Amino acid sequence: MAILETQDVTYFYQDGDRRRNILKETSIKFQRGKFYTILGQSGSGKTTFLSLISALDEPKSGKVLYRGKDIKSLGYERYRRNYVSIIFQSYNLVPYLSAVENVLVAMSITDNKLPDNPKEVAYNLLDYIGINKTKADRLVNRLSGGEQQRVAIARALATNVDIILADEPTGNLDEGMEEEIVAIFKDLAENHNKCVIVVTHSNEIAKQSDRTYYLKKGVLKRHG
Ligand SMILES: Nc1ncnc2c1ncn2[C@@H]1O[C@H](COP(=O)(O)OP(=O)(O)O)[C@@H](O)[C@H]1O
Ligand SMILES: [Mg+2]
């Protein structure tokens, strides 16, 4: 069974009495262990699509299913807390906390069963993602952009969710850093059985994913 599925999901923005259609009936299945990318021009609705599958917004019609269950009946808040994580282009970390504290805050919010030694787990996770102990103890706004994005990824992983979403996560990073971050996404899908969905402008990233969709005029189509 698909871990995540959209069934005839539509979305529009209402501008006064004008309606701007963003998504036409969209039905897609996403599996665990796969790395997906979504391409599309600026303004095509990529962020809107991510906000629907992360329950930050609600479809105008249609359903989003998690393991076959409508996330509306599951409870949007519960879904966000326990089943999905999102990584933003601008990191959205808590600036007055250290890297390890940012990860611990996320762990304190989920209902998922986590190990008894969260601090140790947080340091290990940061280390896996390339942030050593010294950096982990530093305020996040004293870290470079690439390092902050790694902390955001560690935070997304810390709650042990199945679905990792990322909205142009390498948009603010230089090329070398981009490759390293993409390697992490691939590893999460291949070796940790996550469902990874990344919105990107980069054809290079898309080439490395298992499947690419292209969003144009409200239609999300298989690419290539
Ligand atoms: N809250 C909103 N109200 C009205 N229009 C919006 C709102 N948010 C986004 N839009 C418009 O919807 C379109 C799709 O936006 P978005 O999903 O952010 O696209 P992308 O992430 O592909 O750049 C854009 O034209 C944007 O201006
Ligand atoms: Mg966007």
mmCIF file of C-alpha atoms and ligand atoms in Angstrom:
data_model
loop_
_atom_site.group_PDB
_atom_site.id
_atom_site.type_symbol
_atom_site.label_atom_id
_atom_site.label_comp_id
_atom_site.label_asym_id
_atom_site.label_seq_id
_atom_site.Cartn_x
_atom_site.Cartn_y
_atom_site.Cartn_z
ATOM 1 C CA MET A 1 0.000 0.000 0.000
ATOM 2 C CA ALA A 2 1.147 3.526 -0.773
ATOM 3 C CA ILE A 3 2.362 5.361 2.302
ATOM 4 C CA LEU A 4 0.938 8.598 0.902
ATOM 5 C CA GLU A 5 -1.695 9.093 -1.739
ATOM 6 C CA THR A 6 -3.612 12.012 -3.195
ATOM 7 C CA GLN A 7 -7.059 11.256 -4.611
ATOM 8 C CA ASP A 8 -8.479 13.860 -6.971
ATOM 9 C CA VAL A 9 -6.957 16.662 -4.941
ATOM 10 C CA THR A 10 -7.742 20.152 -6.207
ATOM 11 C CA TYR A 11 -6.719 23.565 -5.001
ATOM 12 C CA PHE A 12 -7.378 27.173 -5.949
ATOM 13 C CA TYR A 13 -6.858 30.602 -4.468
ATOM 14 C CA GLN A 14 -9.732 33.026 -4.437
ATOM 15 C CA ASP A 15 -8.708 36.582 -5.361
ATOM 16 C CA GLY A 16 -11.843 38.660 -4.818
ATOM 17 C CA ASP A 17 -14.286 37.133 -7.284
ATOM 18 C CA ARG A 18 -11.502 35.666 -9.445
ATOM 19 C CA ARG A 19 -10.533 32.074 -8.888
ATOM 20 C CA ARG A 20 -6.945 31.000 -9.592
ATOM 21 C CA ASN A 21 -6.715 27.291 -10.135
ATOM 22 C CA ILE A 22 -3.482 25.871 -8.816
ATOM 23 C CA LEU A 23 -4.082 22.117 -8.890
ATOM 24 C CA LYS A 24 -6.502 20.146 -11.032
ATOM 25 C CA GLU A 25 -7.708 16.700 -9.879
ATOM 26 C CA THR A 26 -4.430 15.138 -8.842
ATOM 27 C CA SER A 27 -4.115 11.465 -7.987
ATOM 28 C CA ILE A 28 -0.637 10.193 -7.153
ATOM 29 C CA LYS A 29 0.735 7.387 -5.010
ATOM 30 C CA PHE A 30 3.994 7.734 -3.134
ATOM 31 C CA GLN A 31 5.847 4.710 -1.775
ATOM 32 C CA ARG A 32 8.329 4.183 1.036
ATOM 33 C CA GLY A 33 11.944 3.666 0.063
ATOM 34 C CA LYS A 34 11.642 6.036 -2.871
ATOM 35 C CA PHE A 35 13.097 9.454 -3.574
ATOM 36 C CA TYR A 36 10.749 11.675 -5.604
ATOM 37 C CA THR A 37 11.370 15.100 -7.069
ATOM 38 C CA ILE A 38 8.868 17.694 -8.229
ATOM 39 C CA LEU A 39 9.937 20.213 -10.845
ATOM 40 C CA GLY A 40 8.038 23.219 -12.142
ATOM 41 C CA GLN A 41 8.397 26.893 -12.822
ATOM 42 C CA SER A 42 8.189 29.448 -10.082
ATOM 43 C CA GLY A 43 4.537 30.066 -9.269
ATOM 44 C CA SER A 44 3.356 26.728 -10.687
ATOM 45 C CA GLY A 45 2.059 25.559 -7.293
ATOM 46 C CA LYS A 46 4.831 23.326 -5.937
ATOM 47 C CA THR A 47 4.790 24.822 -2.457
ATOM 48 C CA THR A 48 1.002 24.653 -2.443
ATOM 49 C CA PHE A 49 1.156 20.935 -3.275
ATOM 50 C CA LEU A 50 3.611 20.316 -0.427
ATOM 51 C CA SER A 51 1.403 22.260 1.968
ATOM 52 C CA LEU A 52 -1.520 19.972 1.081
ATOM 53 C CA ILE A 53 0.390 16.728 1.593
ATOM 54 C CA SER A 54 1.896 18.046 4.826
ATOM 55 C CA ALA A 55 -1.538 19.151 6.116
ATOM 56 C CA LEU A 56 -0.518 22.779 6.432
ATOM 57 C CA ASP A 57 -3.463 23.499 4.155
ATOM 58 C CA GLU A 58 -6.592 21.592 3.119
ATOM 59 C CA PRO A 59 -7.560 20.574 -0.436
ATOM 60 C CA LYS A 60 -10.638 22.275 -1.915
ATOM 61 C CA SER A 61 -11.798 18.828 -2.959
ATOM 62 C CA GLY A 62 -10.334 15.330 -2.926
ATOM 63 C CA LYS A 63 -8.393 13.520 -0.238
ATOM 64 C CA VAL A 64 -4.902 12.936 1.051
ATOM 65 C CA LEU A 65 -4.419 9.426 2.428
ATOM 66 C CA TYR A 66 -1.733 8.219 4.810
ATOM 67 C CA ARG A 67 -1.482 4.414 4.705
ATOM 68 C CA GLY A 68 -4.927 4.399 3.140
ATOM 69 C CA LYS A 69 -6.514 6.615 5.795
ATOM 70 C CA ASP A 70 -7.848 10.093 5.083
ATOM 71 C CA ILE A 71 -5.583 12.486 6.989
ATOM 72 C CA LYS A 72 -8.618 14.592 7.774
ATOM 73 C CA SER A 73 -10.139 11.798 9.859
ATOM 74 C CA LEU A 74 -6.704 10.931 11.229
ATOM 75 C CA GLY A 75 -6.487 14.559 12.383
ATOM 76 C CA TYR A 76 -4.303 17.104 10.617
ATOM 77 C CA GLU A 77 -2.410 18.022 13.749
ATOM 78 C CA ARG A 78 -1.716 14.431 14.621
ATOM 79 C CA TYR A 79 -0.588 13.739 11.066
ATOM 80 C CA ARG A 80 1.844 16.682 11.210
ATOM 81 C CA ARG A 81 3.168 15.675 14.612
ATOM 82 C CA ASN A 82 3.754 12.013 13.938
ATOM 83 C CA TYR A 83 3.910 11.085 10.276
ATOM 84 C CA VAL A 84 5.421 13.839 8.192
ATOM 85 C CA SER A 85 8.314 16.311 8.388
ATOM 86 C CA ILE A 86 8.981 19.263 6.163
ATOM 87 C CA ILE A 87 12.276 20.992 5.384
ATOM 88 C CA PHE A 88 12.086 24.577 4.149
ATOM 89 C CA GLN A 89 14.438 26.521 1.912
ATOM 90 C CA SER A 90 14.930 29.063 4.674
ATOM 91 C CA TYR A 91 15.563 26.376 7.347
ATOM 92 C CA ASN A 92 13.077 27.829 9.921
ATOM 93 C CA LEU A 93 15.213 26.911 12.912
ATOM 94 C CA VAL A 94 14.828 28.518 16.333
ATOM 95 C CA PRO A 95 17.688 31.063 16.205
ATOM 96 C CA TYR A 96 18.302 31.409 19.948
ATOM 97 C CA LEU A 97 18.748 27.663 20.444
ATOM 98 C CA SER A 98 21.739 25.497 19.669
ATOM 99 C CA ALA A 99 21.630 22.896 16.905
ATOM 100 C CA VAL A 100 21.128 20.035 19.323
ATOM 101 C CA GLU A 101 18.397 21.975 21.169
ATOM 102 C CA ASN A 102 16.557 22.560 17.889
ATOM 103 C CA VAL A 103 16.523 18.810 17.314
ATOM 104 C CA LEU A 104 15.419 18.115 20.908
ATOM 105 C CA VAL A 105 12.482 20.537 20.644
ATOM 106 C CA ALA A 106 11.160 18.600 17.658
ATOM 107 C CA MET A 107 11.566 15.314 19.552
ATOM 108 C CA SER A 108 9.589 16.702 22.473
ATOM 109 C CA ILE A 109 6.554 17.415 20.284
ATOM 110 C CA THR A 110 5.931 14.053 18.608
ATOM 111 C CA ASP A 111 3.943 11.161 20.103
ATOM 112 C CA ASN A 112 6.162 8.658 18.287
ATOM 113 C CA LYS A 113 8.115 6.276 20.453
ATOM 114 C CA LEU A 114 11.641 7.641 20.749
ATOM 115 C CA PRO A 115 14.679 6.246 22.537
ATOM 116 C CA ASP A 116 15.169 7.008 26.266
ATOM 117 C CA ASN A 117 18.350 8.973 25.628
ATOM 118 C CA PRO A 118 17.114 11.735 23.290
ATOM 119 C CA LYS A 119 20.162 13.944 23.708
ATOM 120 C CA GLU A 120 22.545 11.196 22.659
ATOM 121 C CA VAL A 121 20.275 10.326 19.735
ATOM 122 C CA ALA A 122 20.172 13.993 18.682
ATOM 123 C CA TYR A 123 23.982 14.257 18.719
ATOM 124 C CA ASN A 124 24.279 11.022 16.740
ATOM 125 C CA LEU A 125 21.762 12.175 14.190
ATOM 126 C CA LEU A 126 23.557 15.488 13.761
ATOM 127 C CA ASP A 127 26.820 13.615 13.401
ATOM 128 C CA TYR A 128 25.314 11.370 10.692
ATOM 129 C CA ILE A 129 24.266 14.502 8.842
ATOM 130 C CA GLY A 130 27.713 16.095 9.167
ATOM 131 C CA ILE A 131 27.418 18.288 12.271
ATOM 132 C CA ASN A 132 29.985 17.420 14.906
ATOM 133 C CA LYS A 133 29.571 17.891 18.668
ATOM 134 C CA THR A 134 31.224 21.332 18.747
ATOM 135 C CA LYS A 135 28.908 22.648 16.054
ATOM 136 C CA ALA A 136 25.903 20.893 17.572
ATOM 137 C CA ASP A 137 26.378 22.969 20.736
ATOM 138 C CA ARG A 138 26.579 26.248 18.834
ATOM 139 C CA LEU A 139 23.624 28.642 18.330
ATOM 140 C CA VAL A 140 22.212 27.830 14.916
ATOM 141 C CA ASN A 141 22.560 31.381 13.638
ATOM 142 C CA ARG A 142 26.321 30.992 14.121
ATOM 143 C CA LEU A 143 26.342 28.132 11.592
ATOM 144 C CA SER A 144 26.713 28.455 7.819
ATOM 145 C CA GLY A 145 23.718 28.059 5.503
ATOM 146 C CA GLY A 146 24.682 24.522 4.562
ATOM 147 C CA GLU A 147 25.142 23.606 8.206
ATOM 148 C CA GLN A 148 21.778 25.103 9.150
ATOM 149 C CA GLN A 149 20.113 23.091 6.416
ATOM 150 C CA ARG A 150 21.732 19.951 7.830
ATOM 151 C CA VAL A 151 20.325 20.798 11.251
ATOM 152 C CA ALA A 152 16.885 21.222 9.650
ATOM 153 C CA ILE A 153 17.246 17.761 8.093
ATOM 154 C CA ALA A 154 18.346 16.248 11.404
ATOM 155 C CA ARG A 155 15.316 17.847 13.031
ATOM 156 C CA ALA A 156 13.054 16.375 10.348
ATOM 157 C CA LEU A 157 14.506 12.924 11.001
ATOM 158 C CA ALA A 158 14.527 13.086 14.776
ATOM 159 C CA THR A 159 10.824 12.393 15.149
ATOM 160 C CA ASN A 160 11.102 9.132 13.262
ATOM 161 C CA VAL A 161 8.439 9.914 10.658
ATOM 162 C CA ASP A 162 7.978 7.984 7.401
ATOM 163 C CA ILE A 163 7.541 10.929 5.068
ATOM 164 C CA ILE A 164 10.176 13.615 4.536
ATOM 165 C CA LEU A 165 9.201 16.603 2.421
ATOM 166 C CA ALA A 166 11.547 19.377 1.344
ATOM 167 C CA ASP A 167 10.769 22.653 -0.412
ATOM 168 C CA GLU A 168 13.753 23.728 -2.524
ATOM 169 C CA PRO A 169 16.120 22.666 0.254
ATOM 170 C CA THR A 170 19.264 23.516 -1.706
ATOM 171 C CA GLY A 171 17.995 26.803 -3.134
ATOM 172 C CA ASN A 172 20.309 28.817 -0.884
ATOM 173 C CA LEU A 173 23.328 26.521 -1.105
ATOM 174 C CA ASP A 174 26.261 26.316 -3.483
ATOM 175 C CA GLU A 175 26.744 23.350 -5.759
ATOM 176 C CA GLY A 176 29.094 21.185 -3.732
ATOM 177 C CA MET A 177 26.819 21.478 -0.740
ATOM 178 C CA GLU A 178 23.813 20.656 -2.893
ATOM 179 C CA GLU A 179 25.352 17.327 -3.883
ATOM 180 C CA GLU A 180 25.999 16.370 -0.289
ATOM 181 C CA ILE A 181 22.456 17.200 0.774
ATOM 182 C CA VAL A 182 21.028 15.216 -2.140
ATOM 183 C CA ALA A 183 23.181 12.246 -1.154
ATOM 184 C CA ILE A 184 21.506 12.379 2.254
ATOM 185 C CA PHE A 185 18.011 12.323 0.707
ATOM 186 C CA LYS A 186 18.972 9.351 -1.457
ATOM 187 C CA ASP A 187 20.347 7.522 1.543
ATOM 188 C CA LEU A 188 17.175 8.170 3.545
ATOM 189 C CA ALA A 189 15.043 6.590 0.846
ATOM 190 C CA GLU A 190 17.347 3.724 -0.106
ATOM 191 C CA ASN A 191 18.729 2.701 3.259
ATOM 192 C CA HIS A 192 16.212 4.010 5.781
ATOM 193 C CA ASN A 193 13.025 3.243 3.864
ATOM 194 C CA LYS A 194 11.688 6.800 4.017
ATOM 195 C CA CYS A 195 9.381 8.329 1.461
ATOM 196 C CA VAL A 196 11.280 11.438 0.366
ATOM 197 C CA ILE A 197 9.617 14.127 -1.767
ATOM 198 C CA VAL A 198 11.732 17.101 -2.792
ATOM 199 C CA VAL A 199 10.614 20.183 -4.687
ATOM 200 C CA THR A 200 13.501 21.595 -6.673
ATOM 201 C CA HIS A 201 14.522 23.802 -9.567
ATOM 202 C CA SER A 202 17.461 21.572 -10.306
ATOM 203 C CA ASN A 203 17.418 19.059 -13.140
ATOM 204 C CA GLU A 204 20.590 17.598 -11.651
ATOM 205 C CA ILE A 205 18.756 16.695 -8.455
ATOM 206 C CA ALA A 206 15.801 15.376 -10.434
ATOM 207 C CA LYS A 207 18.116 13.043 -12.380
ATOM 208 C CA GLN A 208 19.238 11.450 -9.149
ATOM 209 C CA SER A 209 15.747 10.720 -7.895
ATOM 210 C CA ASP A 210 13.749 7.540 -8.512
ATOM 211 C CA ARG A 211 10.871 9.409 -10.075
ATOM 212 C CA THR A 212 10.234 12.978 -11.177
ATOM 213 C CA TYR A 213 6.970 14.827 -11.587
ATOM 214 C CA TYR A 214 6.563 18.093 -13.437
ATOM 215 C CA LEU A 215 3.908 20.592 -12.358
ATOM 216 C CA LYS A 216 2.477 22.749 -15.115
ATOM 217 C CA LYS A 217 -0.890 24.478 -15.441
ATOM 218 C CA GLY A 218 -2.271 22.602 -12.478
ATOM 219 C CA VAL A 219 -1.271 19.175 -13.762
ATOM 220 C CA LEU A 220 1.356 17.057 -12.047
ATOM 221 C CA LYS A 221 2.763 14.676 -14.659
ATOM 222 C CA ARG A 222 5.397 11.945 -14.704
ATOM 223 C CA HIS A 223 8.561 13.405 -16.204
ATOM 224 C CA GLY A 224 10.979 11.546 -18.463
HETATM 225 N N1 LIG B 1 -2.158 32.715 0.006
HETATM 226 C C1 LIG B 1 -2.220 32.933 -1.313
HETATM 227 N N2 LIG B 1 -3.219 33.668 -1.847
HETATM 228 C C2 LIG B 1 -3.312 33.863 -3.183
HETATM 229 N N3 LIG B 1 -2.442 33.364 -4.065
HETATM 230 C C3 LIG B 1 -1.415 32.634 -3.598
HETATM 231 C C4 LIG B 1 -1.242 32.383 -2.202
HETATM 232 N N4 LIG B 1 -0.144 31.611 -2.033
HETATM 233 C C5 LIG B 1 0.364 31.415 -3.271
HETATM 234 N N5 LIG B 1 -0.403 32.015 -4.212
HETATM 235 C C6 LIG B 1 -0.175 31.991 -5.666
HETATM 236 O O1 LIG B 1 -0.360 30.655 -6.131
HETATM 237 C C7 LIG B 1 0.608 30.336 -7.133
HETATM 238 C C8 LIG B 1 1.385 29.096 -6.724
HETATM 239 O O2 LIG B 1 2.206 29.420 -5.613
HETATM 240 P P1 LIG B 1 3.286 28.405 -5.017
HETATM 241 O O3 LIG B 1 2.599 27.154 -4.624
HETATM 242 O O4 LIG B 1 4.018 29.149 -3.966
HETATM 243 O O5 LIG B 1 4.205 28.134 -6.304
HETATM 244 P P2 LIG B 1 5.725 27.598 -6.390
HETATM 245 O O6 LIG B 1 6.105 27.025 -5.068
HETATM 246 O O7 LIG B 1 5.708 26.586 -7.503
HETATM 247 O O8 LIG B 1 6.570 28.783 -6.761
HETATM 248 C C9 LIG B 1 1.470 31.580 -7.312
HETATM 249 O O9 LIG B 1 1.002 32.295 -8.403
HETATM 250 C C10 LIG B 1 1.249 32.348 -6.016
HETATM 251 O O10 LIG B 1 1.396 33.730 -6.234
HETATM 252 MG MG MG B 2 7.633 27.464 -3.768
#
